[in-house]
PDB file of C-alpha atoms in Angstrom:
ATOM      1  CA  UNK A   1      20.081  23.626   5.120  1.00 48.00           C
ATOM      2  CA  UNK A   2      18.559  26.911   4.223  1.00 49.00           C
ATOM      3  CA  UNK A   3      19.616  29.173   1.409  1.00 49.00           C
ATOM      4  CA  UNK A   4      20.977  31.835   3.809  1.00 50.00           C
ATOM      5  CA  UNK A   5      23.231  29.317   5.592  1.00 51.00           C
ATOM      6  CA  UNK A   6      24.889  28.211   2.332  1.00 53.00           C
ATOM      7  CA  UNK A   7      25.726  31.646   1.082  1.00 53.00           C
ATOM      8  CA  UNK A   8      22.735  31.961  -1.271  1.00 55.00           C
ATOM      9  CA  UNK A   9      22.981  28.578  -3.049  1.00 66.00           C
ATOM     10  CA  UNK A  10      20.032  26.252  -2.737  1.00 80.00           C
ATOM     11  CA  UNK A  11      20.951  22.651  -2.116  1.00 89.00           C
ATOM     12  CA  UNK A  12      18.272  20.032  -2.012  1.00 90.00           C
ATOM     13  CA  UNK A  13      17.849  17.934   1.058  1.00 95.00           C
ATOM     14  CA  UNK A  14      18.308  14.177   0.956  1.00 96.00           C
ATOM     15  CA  UNK A  15      14.532  13.746   1.061  1.00 96.00           C
ATOM     16  CA  UNK A  16      14.042  16.041  -1.949  1.00 96.00           C
ATOM     17  CA  UNK A  17      16.779  14.252  -3.906  1.00 96.00           C
ATOM     18  CA  UNK A  18      15.261  10.838  -3.196  1.00 97.00           C
ATOM     19  CA  UNK A  19      11.793  12.143  -4.019  1.00 97.00           C
ATOM     20  CA  UNK A  20      13.001  13.394  -7.423  1.00 97.00           C
ATOM     21  CA  UNK A  21      14.663  10.042  -8.127  1.00 97.00           C
ATOM     22  CA  UNK A  22      11.492   8.179  -7.210  1.00 98.00           C
ATOM     23  CA  UNK A  23       9.343  10.521  -9.294  1.00 98.00           C
ATOM     24  CA  UNK A  24      11.656   9.872 -12.241  1.00 97.00           C
ATOM     25  CA  UNK A  25      11.377   6.109 -11.706  1.00 98.00           C
ATOM     26  CA  UNK A  26       7.596   6.329 -11.508  1.00 98.00           C
ATOM     27  CA  UNK A  27       7.465   8.406 -14.701  1.00 98.00           C
ATOM     28  CA  UNK A  28       9.672   5.877 -16.507  1.00 98.00           C
ATOM     29  CA  UNK A  29       7.550   2.986 -15.259  1.00 98.00           C
ATOM     30  CA  UNK A  30       4.356   4.705 -16.369  1.00 98.00           C
ATOM     31  CA  UNK A  31       5.840   5.240 -19.836  1.00 98.00           C
ATOM     32  CA  UNK A  32       6.661   1.522 -19.999  1.00 98.00           C
ATOM     33  CA  UNK A  33       3.130   0.648 -18.906  1.00 98.00           C
ATOM     34  CA  UNK A  34       1.709   2.924 -21.593  1.00 98.00           C
ATOM     35  CA  UNK A  35       3.927   1.330 -24.257  1.00 98.00           C
ATOM     36  CA  UNK A  36       2.879  -2.165 -23.169  1.00 98.00           C
ATOM     37  CA  UNK A  37      -0.800  -1.197 -23.163  1.00 98.00           C
ATOM     38  CA  UNK A  38      -0.388   0.110 -26.708  1.00 98.00           C
ATOM     39  CA  UNK A  39       1.255  -3.184 -27.751  1.00 98.00           C
ATOM     40  CA  UNK A  40      -1.587  -5.117 -26.143  1.00 98.00           C
ATOM     41  CA  UNK A  41      -4.130  -2.941 -27.932  1.00 98.00           C
ATOM     42  CA  UNK A  42      -2.465  -3.614 -31.303  1.00 97.00           C
ATOM     43  CA  UNK A  43      -2.409  -7.336 -30.573  1.00 96.00           C
ATOM     44  CA  UNK A  44      -6.081  -7.344 -29.651  1.00 96.00           C
ATOM     45  CA  UNK A  45      -6.921  -5.429 -32.821  1.00 96.00           C
ATOM     46  CA  UNK A  46      -5.038  -8.081 -34.807  1.00 95.00           C
ATOM     47  CA  UNK A  47      -6.922 -10.895 -33.092  1.00 94.00           C
ATOM     48  CA  UNK A  48     -10.240  -9.185 -33.767  1.00 93.00           C
ATOM     49  CA  UNK A  49      -9.299  -8.658 -37.410  1.00 92.00           C
ATOM     50  CA  UNK A  50      -8.466 -12.356 -37.804  1.00 90.00           C
ATOM     51  CA  UNK A  51     -11.733 -13.276 -36.100  1.00 88.00           C
ATOM     52  CA  UNK A  52     -13.664 -11.010 -38.453  1.00 89.00           C
ATOM     53  CA  UNK A  53     -12.089 -12.753 -41.442  1.00 89.00           C
ATOM     54  CA  UNK A  54     -13.767 -15.985 -40.334  1.00 89.00           C
ATOM     55  CA  UNK A  55     -17.268 -14.503 -40.222  1.00 89.00           C
ATOM     56  CA  UNK A  56     -17.980 -15.435 -43.861  1.00 90.00           C
ATOM     57  CA  UNK A  57     -16.701 -18.964 -43.314  1.00 91.00           C
ATOM     58  CA  UNK A  58     -18.861 -19.258 -40.201  1.00 90.00           C
ATOM     59  CA  UNK A  59     -21.873 -18.093 -42.196  1.00 91.00           C
ATOM     60  CA  UNK A  60     -21.273 -20.735 -44.849  1.00 92.00           C
ATOM     61  CA  UNK A  61     -20.916 -23.475 -42.240  1.00 93.00           C
ATOM     62  CA  UNK A  62     -24.113 -22.317 -40.562  1.00 92.00           C
ATOM     63  CA  UNK A  63     -25.973 -22.534 -43.863  1.00 92.00           C
ATOM     64  CA  UNK A  64     -24.502 -25.984 -44.482  1.00 92.00           C
ATOM     65  CA  UNK A  65     -25.552 -27.101 -41.006  1.00 91.00           C
ATOM     66  CA  UNK A  66     -29.084 -25.805 -41.561  1.00 91.00           C
ATOM     67  CA  UNK A  67     -29.351 -27.599 -44.907  1.00 90.00           C
ATOM     68  CA  UNK A  68     -28.001 -30.842 -43.476  1.00 89.00           C
ATOM     69  CA  UNK A  69     -30.326 -30.717 -40.481  1.00 87.00           C
ATOM     70  CA  UNK A  70     -33.378 -30.320 -42.755  1.00 82.00           C
ATOM     71  CA  UNK A  71     -32.606 -33.289 -45.023  1.00 60.00           C
ATOM     72  CA  UNK A  72     -32.855 -36.075 -42.417  1.00 52.00           C
ATOM     73  CA  UNK A  73     -36.311 -34.815 -41.453  1.00 50.00           C
ATOM     74  CA  UNK A  74     -37.484 -35.381 -45.033  1.00 52.00           C
ATOM     75  CA  UNK A  75     -35.921 -38.837 -45.207  1.00 53.00           C
ATOM     76  CA  UNK A  76     -37.276 -40.106 -41.873  1.00 54.00           C
ATOM     77  CA  UNK A  77     -40.947 -40.360 -42.970  1.00 54.00           C
ATOM     78  CA  UNK A  78     -39.933 -42.273 -46.113  1.00 54.00           C
ATOM     79  CA  UNK A  79     -37.890 -44.751 -44.099  1.00 55.00           C
ATOM     80  CA  UNK A  80     -40.734 -45.426 -41.685  1.00 56.00           C
ATOM     81  CA  UNK A  81     -43.260 -45.865 -44.497  1.00 55.00           C
ATOM     82  CA  UNK A  82     -40.986 -48.241 -46.401  1.00 54.00           C
ATOM     83  CA  UNK A  83     -40.210 -50.176 -43.245  1.00 54.00           C
ATOM     84  CA  UNK A  84     -43.892 -50.555 -42.469  1.00 53.00           C
ATOM     85  CA  UNK A  85     -44.625 -51.730 -46.024  1.00 53.00           C
ATOM     86  CA  UNK A  86     -41.815 -54.302 -45.850  1.00 55.00           C
ATOM     87  CA  UNK A  87     -42.978 -55.539 -42.506  1.00 55.00           C
ATOM     88  CA  UNK A  88     -39.570 -54.975 -40.961  1.00 53.00           C
ATOM     89  CA  UNK A  89     -40.966 -52.768 -38.193  1.00 55.00           C
ATOM     90  CA  UNK A  90     -43.205 -55.503 -36.861  1.00 53.00           C
ATOM     91  CA  UNK A  91     -42.331 -56.997 -33.492  1.00 49.00           C
TER      92      UNK A  91
END
């Protein structure tokens, strides 16, 4: 329907009406996607913040592990020397 056939009023065709409805739905969906992405971003920031809080604890455990791994090396030569002196390592 053209504007001249309707006496100067412009009515939208069925296609144009449906297109506007679909565009509105798409816009609403995109807003929801944006909101959910923002929520995900905040959640990830929270997870990273919690992970960063454990960095000091991880450092302490690493130092402890390094100290504990060095001590058996010092004790091993003593054990083999004492065992050889006792004669317990003989076959």
